[in-house]
Amino acid sequence: MSAWDLAFRARRAVVTAADGSRIETACTVGVRDGRIVAVVGHDDPADADVVVDLADDEVLLPGLVDTHVHVNEPGRTEWEGFASATTAAAAGGITTLIDMPLNSIPSTVSTDALDVKRAVAEPKARIDVGFWGGAVPGNVPDLRAMHEAGVFGFKCFLLHSGVDEFPPLSPDELEEAMREIASFDGLLIVHAEDAQIIADSENAGGRDYAGFLASRPRAAENTAIADVIAASQRTGCRVHILHLSSADAVPLVAAAKKDGVRITAETCPHYLSFAAEEIADGATQFKCCPPIREADNRDALWQALSDGVIDTVVTDHSPCTTELKRFDIGDFGVAWGGIASLQVSLAAVWSEARRRGHSVADVVGWMSAATAAQVGLETKGAIAVGKDADLVVFAPDQEFVVHAEELRHRNPVSAYDDRAVTGCVRSTWLAGRRVDLDGPAQGRLLTRG
């Protein structure tokens, strides 16, 4: 009998050292029963039933952990669903995703709704899937039960969410929810835009992207984030700022961290890849909330990542049908706001990161290690002994052009359509088994802890 079920022999692999640092090195990774059991020298004997030899142009990475995905099933499966979402994720090197509590129907705001979501996901998940709960008006009594049922935390909005069945919290409701979540040391994740500032801003209607951008000003994010920080200080609740797009808020987050506030923040590939000045009028595939901002703002977000103020990069995959993007009229006021990017997120971030002098190990840190740590998935996010054998064979120098109709997303809508990117996922492995994009589902449903 062989010592290992499987071995990966790679001249380049991003592994995690004993001190937690990520290094790129030549090695052989041994796998048994779905876990990594050895990381040894590249030329050491590989006593395995199967040996996978990576090509010279390939790098072995830990699978990505995407903690911000709207799968939308049940209720809006025509927008996306667990079968299509997890297939697209696997094609893009993502081996774990955490599903948002909206835009499915019902929203995941009770244990009953969580049971519905899990029942739908289990037979379709091609990768591992966990779930966020929701914090909405009136469901404070449900929060502890959802926490005990294994959700990874609770999402809330401070303004209209875009769907009526997931209403926002008022300032008083926010603080009430935070006090309850703090009582069991849970995590609140916040869509932080101030409703009043946006209501007072310019109308978002029409084909003009500049007009849409003006309707979601940086001040709306900055004010809301300051309010969340203050409420966290009062309640002791752990908080996470979702899809940070305003670089003006970075000093607020940095100061809060320095003051001991338990706060983390994420940004998204589209904020790191695109700039408002480049978006054509009527190009509603770029509409998202908060919006894609100017090039100087994008540069500042990259700096915040480099400095460690922004902790993670996640997709905020928020798909819809082609019709809902309203390409027929190109009106930013009525088009659905959201960018689908599960399959292309790694390539998009790596393309821009390498141009700015970052390493593939940096990208692994933002998109795998830190995201796994944020939600407490201790066996994810690293190539190290004891971790799940969730692995990606990645060709960092291979260029390709994104074609929306060729992606595994349910609908052929993508802000990355016709964009040239660098970095190709050649295979994805979940618990030591290669993911067959057209084969049976092999993912597991995850719970917190």
XYZ file of C-alpha atoms in Angstrom:
449
model
C 0.000 0.000 0.000
C 1.312 3.465 -0.925
C 1.856 6.059 1.773
C -0.213 8.616 -0.149
C -3.266 8.493 -2.363
C -1.996 11.335 -4.495
C 1.097 13.495 -4.910
C 1.645 16.805 -6.705
C 5.194 17.445 -7.853
C 5.653 21.138 -8.655
C 8.682 23.244 -9.482
C 6.648 26.196 -8.263
C 4.131 26.040 -5.432
C 2.845 28.647 -2.985
C 3.148 26.934 0.389
C 2.647 28.178 3.921
C 5.647 27.930 6.233
C 5.498 27.142 9.935
C 5.571 30.858 10.787
C 2.521 31.499 8.600
C 4.391 33.188 5.769
C 3.690 32.195 2.170
C 6.638 31.285 0.005
C 6.999 30.053 -3.537
C 9.142 26.933 -3.683
C 9.705 23.643 -5.478
C 8.109 20.759 -3.600
C 6.077 17.582 -3.616
C 2.726 17.628 -1.825
C 1.402 14.336 -0.479
C -2.339 13.756 -0.038
C -4.198 11.052 1.858
C -7.953 10.863 2.504
C -8.493 14.340 1.125
C -5.954 16.071 3.373
C -2.393 17.243 2.837
C -0.143 14.928 4.867
C 3.305 15.920 3.595
C 5.137 18.787 1.926
C 8.614 17.570 0.992
C 11.367 18.340 -1.455
C 10.590 18.330 -5.161
C 12.945 15.430 -5.861
C 12.072 13.387 -2.778
C 10.461 9.997 -3.469
C 6.698 10.231 -3.997
C 5.160 7.058 -2.574
C 1.703 7.669 -4.024
C -0.912 5.785 -6.014
C -1.108 8.729 -8.443
C 1.524 11.387 -9.119
C 0.579 14.654 -10.834
C 3.641 16.324 -12.351
C 3.059 20.006 -12.998
C 4.462 21.520 -16.174
C 7.281 24.031 -15.943
C 4.885 26.918 -16.636
C 2.463 25.906 -13.859
C 2.217 26.893 -10.193
C 0.400 24.904 -7.523
C -1.891 27.102 -5.418
C -4.288 26.471 -2.564
C -7.889 26.693 -3.714
C -9.422 30.146 -3.413
C -12.017 30.877 -0.735
C -14.630 33.377 -1.942
C -16.641 34.697 0.982
C -18.980 36.952 -1.021
C -21.149 35.164 -3.583
C -24.808 35.631 -4.488
C -25.971 32.251 -5.770
C -29.660 33.342 -5.803
C -31.184 29.859 -5.526
C -33.986 29.146 -4.734
C -36.318 31.818 -6.030
C -34.107 33.471 -8.645
C -32.362 30.463 -10.125
C -32.729 31.988 -13.593
C -30.148 34.561 -12.416
C -27.734 31.889 -11.148
C -27.935 28.643 -9.196
C -25.738 26.289 -7.213
C -24.985 24.087 -10.215
C -23.817 26.923 -12.467
C -22.208 29.038 -9.723
C -20.099 26.245 -8.279
C -19.077 25.045 -11.728
C -17.940 28.534 -12.722
C -16.154 28.890 -9.389
C -14.263 25.624 -9.876
C -13.303 26.658 -13.407
C -11.790 29.792 -11.890
C -9.837 28.095 -9.091
C -12.339 28.678 -6.282
C -12.838 25.613 -4.096
C -14.960 27.165 -1.323
C -17.644 29.832 -1.470
C -19.865 31.378 1.175
C -23.338 32.187 -0.133
C -25.021 35.494 0.682
C -28.478 35.497 2.330
C -30.054 37.407 -0.592
C -31.163 37.409 -3.486
C -32.697 34.002 -2.993
C -36.315 33.557 -1.990
C -36.641 33.004 0.894
C -33.781 35.105 2.186
C -31.628 33.294 4.733
C -32.952 35.155 7.780
C -34.102 32.189 9.897
C -33.106 28.600 10.516
C -36.079 27.430 8.447
C -34.852 29.446 5.470
C -31.320 28.126 6.044
C -32.677 24.576 5.886
C -34.323 25.375 2.553
C -31.073 26.800 1.171
C -29.036 23.803 2.294
C -31.502 21.308 0.855
C -31.311 23.005 -2.539
C -27.511 23.331 -2.503
C -26.474 19.889 -1.300
C -27.098 17.843 -4.467
C -25.706 20.538 -6.788
C -22.576 21.905 -5.100
C -19.478 21.123 -7.169
C -17.254 22.794 -4.545
C -17.587 23.327 -0.787
C -20.319 25.800 0.178
C -21.131 27.649 3.385
C -23.802 30.215 4.182
C -24.181 33.684 5.643
C -27.292 34.567 7.581
C -29.076 37.878 7.300
C -29.816 40.604 9.846
C -33.049 42.379 8.922
C -35.654 44.327 10.882
C -37.421 42.095 13.384
C -35.188 39.006 13.263
C -32.910 39.642 16.231
C -34.538 36.659 18.033
C -33.435 34.434 15.123
C -29.756 35.422 15.097
C -28.442 33.172 17.855
C -30.288 30.142 16.474
C -28.783 30.711 13.024
C -25.349 31.117 14.590
C -25.762 27.813 16.414
C -26.959 26.234 13.144
C -23.600 27.115 11.602
C -23.910 30.288 9.531
C -20.618 32.141 9.243
C -22.032 35.507 10.267
C -24.763 37.953 9.382
C -25.138 40.414 6.547
C -27.033 43.667 6.787
C -27.729 46.695 4.627
C -27.931 50.308 5.717
C -30.010 51.265 2.661
C -32.347 49.477 0.249
C -30.758 46.196 -0.758
C -32.235 46.097 -4.252
C -34.805 43.446 -3.294
C -37.785 44.183 -1.085
C -37.623 40.904 0.850
C -34.278 41.895 2.451
C -34.893 45.320 4.043
C -32.204 47.517 5.612
C -31.559 48.208 9.267
C -32.142 51.607 10.822
C -29.396 52.954 13.114
C -31.257 51.710 16.185
C -31.898 48.306 14.600
C -28.241 48.063 13.611
C -27.111 48.630 17.174
C -29.657 46.148 18.534
C -28.448 43.483 16.106
C -24.812 44.239 16.918
C -25.390 43.840 20.649
C -27.057 40.485 20.106
C -24.321 39.267 17.738
C -21.623 40.448 20.164
C -23.240 38.388 22.921
C -22.170 35.187 21.136
C -19.073 36.672 19.472
C -20.542 36.468 15.999
C -19.592 38.492 12.945
C -21.640 41.225 11.246
C -20.819 42.011 7.626
C -22.133 45.328 6.370
C -23.088 46.863 3.046
C -22.018 50.307 4.167
C -23.585 53.162 2.210
C -25.543 55.953 3.850
C -29.152 56.019 2.637
C -29.747 59.725 3.212
C -26.636 60.886 1.375
C -27.582 58.761 -1.624
C -31.183 60.024 -1.489
C -29.860 63.572 -1.558
C -27.444 62.906 -4.440
C -28.013 63.305 -8.147
C -30.503 61.096 -9.964
C -28.947 57.854 -11.197
C -31.047 57.586 -14.351
C -29.811 57.713 -17.924
C -26.947 56.373 -20.008
C -24.265 58.631 -18.530
C -21.891 56.659 -16.261
C -20.632 59.864 -14.663
C -24.193 60.585 -13.570
C -24.545 57.161 -12.020
C -21.211 57.569 -10.219
C -22.345 60.909 -8.811
C -25.467 59.221 -7.451
C -23.351 56.940 -5.202
C -20.704 59.363 -3.867
C -17.713 58.413 -1.779
C -19.241 60.337 1.105
C -22.030 57.759 1.357
C -19.516 54.992 2.015
C -17.303 57.103 4.244
C -20.180 58.186 6.482
C -21.661 54.708 6.764
C -18.303 53.132 7.582
C -17.693 55.737 10.282
C -21.108 54.915 11.748
C -20.375 51.169 11.728
C -17.034 51.748 13.442
C -18.675 53.859 16.139
C -21.379 51.244 16.714
C -18.735 48.512 16.932
C -16.896 50.533 19.550
C -20.096 50.861 21.592
C -21.178 47.238 21.305
C -17.940 45.266 20.941
C -19.335 43.506 17.874
C -16.912 42.145 15.260
C -17.604 43.831 11.937
C -16.518 43.424 8.331
C -16.911 46.084 5.643
C -18.133 44.610 2.386
C -16.970 45.613 -1.117
C -15.016 48.716 -0.108
C -14.855 50.997 -3.141
C -14.137 54.427 -1.639
C -10.437 54.770 -0.916
C -11.295 57.826 1.185
C -12.568 55.412 3.846
C -9.253 53.569 4.118
C -7.864 55.899 6.823
C -11.030 55.327 8.873
C -10.527 51.562 8.762
C -6.809 51.899 9.496
C -7.441 54.119 12.512
C -10.153 51.793 13.816
C -7.807 48.821 13.618
C -5.136 50.780 15.452
C -7.683 51.668 18.153
C -8.517 48.013 18.711
C -11.840 47.862 16.873
C -12.368 44.316 15.589
C -12.863 45.295 11.972
C -11.823 43.869 8.627
C -12.511 45.035 5.090
C -12.674 43.578 1.609
C -12.550 44.913 -1.915
C -13.394 43.276 -5.236
C -11.727 42.483 -8.568
C -13.806 45.045 -10.437
C -12.664 47.889 -8.189
C -9.067 46.801 -8.725
C -9.394 46.250 -12.484
C -11.586 48.999 -13.927
C -11.747 52.785 -13.729
C -14.746 55.080 -14.122
C -13.026 57.103 -16.836
C -12.951 53.999 -19.062
C -16.640 53.053 -18.775
C -18.705 54.011 -21.801
C -22.138 55.527 -21.521
C -24.805 52.829 -21.592
C -22.341 50.069 -20.573
C -24.557 48.757 -17.803
C -22.518 45.551 -17.460
C -20.289 47.748 -15.249
C -23.075 48.834 -12.906
C -22.568 47.752 -9.314
C -23.163 49.284 -5.896
C -20.986 50.797 -4.549
C -19.780 51.868 -7.997
C -16.489 51.485 -9.810
C -14.659 54.745 -9.140
C -11.826 56.713 -10.713
C -8.314 55.510 -11.569
C -6.713 57.371 -8.663
C -9.161 55.682 -6.307
C -8.217 52.295 -7.798
C -4.534 53.039 -7.156
C -5.299 53.891 -3.541
C -7.194 50.622 -3.050
C -4.162 48.733 -4.301
C -2.014 50.634 -1.833
C -4.412 49.750 0.995
C -4.102 46.087 0.047
C -0.327 46.384 0.069
C -0.442 48.050 3.476
C -2.767 45.421 4.941
C -5.606 47.830 5.694
C -7.853 45.998 3.226
C -7.714 42.343 4.228
C -9.335 40.358 1.437
C -10.355 40.324 -2.213
C -13.671 38.623 -3.023
C -15.916 38.651 -6.064
C -19.258 39.978 -4.824
C -20.525 37.777 -7.655
C -23.982 39.294 -8.232
C -25.367 37.945 -11.502
C -28.667 38.484 -13.268
C -30.358 37.688 -16.541
C -29.319 39.548 -19.674
C -32.654 41.355 -19.749
C -32.179 42.872 -16.299
C -29.008 44.674 -17.419
C -31.219 46.640 -19.846
C -28.736 46.727 -22.696
C -31.683 47.743 -24.885
C -31.714 51.222 -23.347
C -28.426 51.347 -21.428
C -30.043 53.132 -18.494
C -27.972 52.928 -15.311
C -30.982 53.918 -13.260
C -33.050 50.850 -14.095
C -30.386 48.193 -14.840
C -29.630 45.594 -12.179
C -26.493 46.436 -10.226
C -24.039 43.593 -9.937
C -20.993 42.059 -11.621
C -20.599 38.349 -12.317
C -16.962 37.313 -11.977
C -16.585 33.941 -10.269
C -14.746 32.277 -13.129
C -12.449 35.192 -13.959
C -11.650 36.677 -10.554
C -8.237 35.048 -10.123
C -7.078 36.019 -13.604
C -8.435 39.552 -13.229
C -6.703 40.199 -9.914
C -3.464 38.486 -10.942
C -3.299 40.432 -14.230
C -3.349 43.746 -12.408
C -1.323 42.556 -9.393
C 1.643 41.396 -11.475
C 1.630 44.699 -13.356
C 1.978 46.462 -10.013
C 4.839 44.265 -8.807
C 2.941 41.839 -6.598
C 3.607 38.110 -6.463
C 1.227 35.246 -6.918
C 1.794 34.548 -3.205
C 0.319 37.984 -2.463
C -2.801 37.096 -4.430
C -3.094 33.799 -2.544
C -2.930 35.779 0.671
C -5.804 38.079 -0.278
C -8.048 35.533 -1.998
C -7.426 32.322 -0.068
C -5.535 32.579 3.221
C -7.150 35.764 4.537
C -10.646 34.872 3.399
C -10.404 31.452 5.052
C -9.166 33.100 8.240
C -11.964 35.672 8.193
C -14.644 32.989 8.422
C -12.675 30.569 10.602
C -12.118 27.830 8.019
C -8.967 26.468 9.615
C -8.429 23.658 7.086
C -8.684 25.949 4.049
C -6.514 28.580 2.423
C -3.026 27.061 2.485
C -0.766 24.324 1.214
C 0.431 22.903 4.527
C 0.207 19.655 6.435
C -3.269 19.170 7.882
C -5.066 21.360 5.368
C -7.704 20.137 2.953
C -6.206 19.083 -0.373
C -8.053 21.882 -2.200
C -5.540 22.742 -4.906
C -5.303 24.647 -8.171
C -2.932 24.133 -11.072
C -2.397 27.677 -12.388
C -0.491 28.908 -15.425
C 0.407 32.495 -14.435
C 1.874 33.525 -17.803
C -0.847 32.164 -20.077
C -2.907 34.909 -21.671
C -6.490 34.631 -22.856
C -9.419 36.820 -23.799
C -12.601 36.546 -21.750
C -15.709 35.752 -23.781
C -18.865 35.991 -21.697
C -20.696 33.344 -23.706
C -17.963 30.804 -22.931
C -18.074 31.251 -19.147
C -19.800 28.728 -16.930
C -21.998 31.407 -15.330
C -25.694 30.868 -16.015
C -26.046 34.061 -18.084
C -23.575 35.459 -20.641
C -23.165 38.830 -18.953
C -19.736 39.986 -17.810
C -17.925 43.282 -17.344
C -14.797 41.341 -18.394
C -16.178 40.377 -21.830
C -13.498 40.842 -24.526
C -10.885 41.782 -21.896
C -7.430 40.246 -22.237
C -6.176 38.770 -18.958
C -3.240 36.692 -17.812
C -3.354 33.557 -15.693
C -5.204 30.384 -16.599
C -6.605 27.740 -14.258
C -5.794 24.362 -15.795
C -7.286 22.123 -13.125
C -8.980 22.398 -9.746
C -8.865 19.732 -7.041
C -11.266 19.440 -4.107
C -10.242 17.232 -1.177
C -7.762 15.474 -3.429
C -10.201 14.807 -6.268
C -10.026 16.634 -9.583
C -13.209 18.604 -10.170
C -14.984 17.405 -13.294
C -16.850 20.466 -14.549
C -19.373 18.255 -16.288
C -19.438 15.399 -13.798
C -21.301 14.738 -10.560
C -21.332 17.232 -7.708
C -18.684 16.519 -5.086
C -18.823 19.551 -2.821
C -19.703 19.550 0.871
C -21.890 21.913 2.864
C -19.823 23.722 5.487
C -20.780 25.098 8.872
C -18.982 27.615 11.058
C -16.442 25.919 13.275
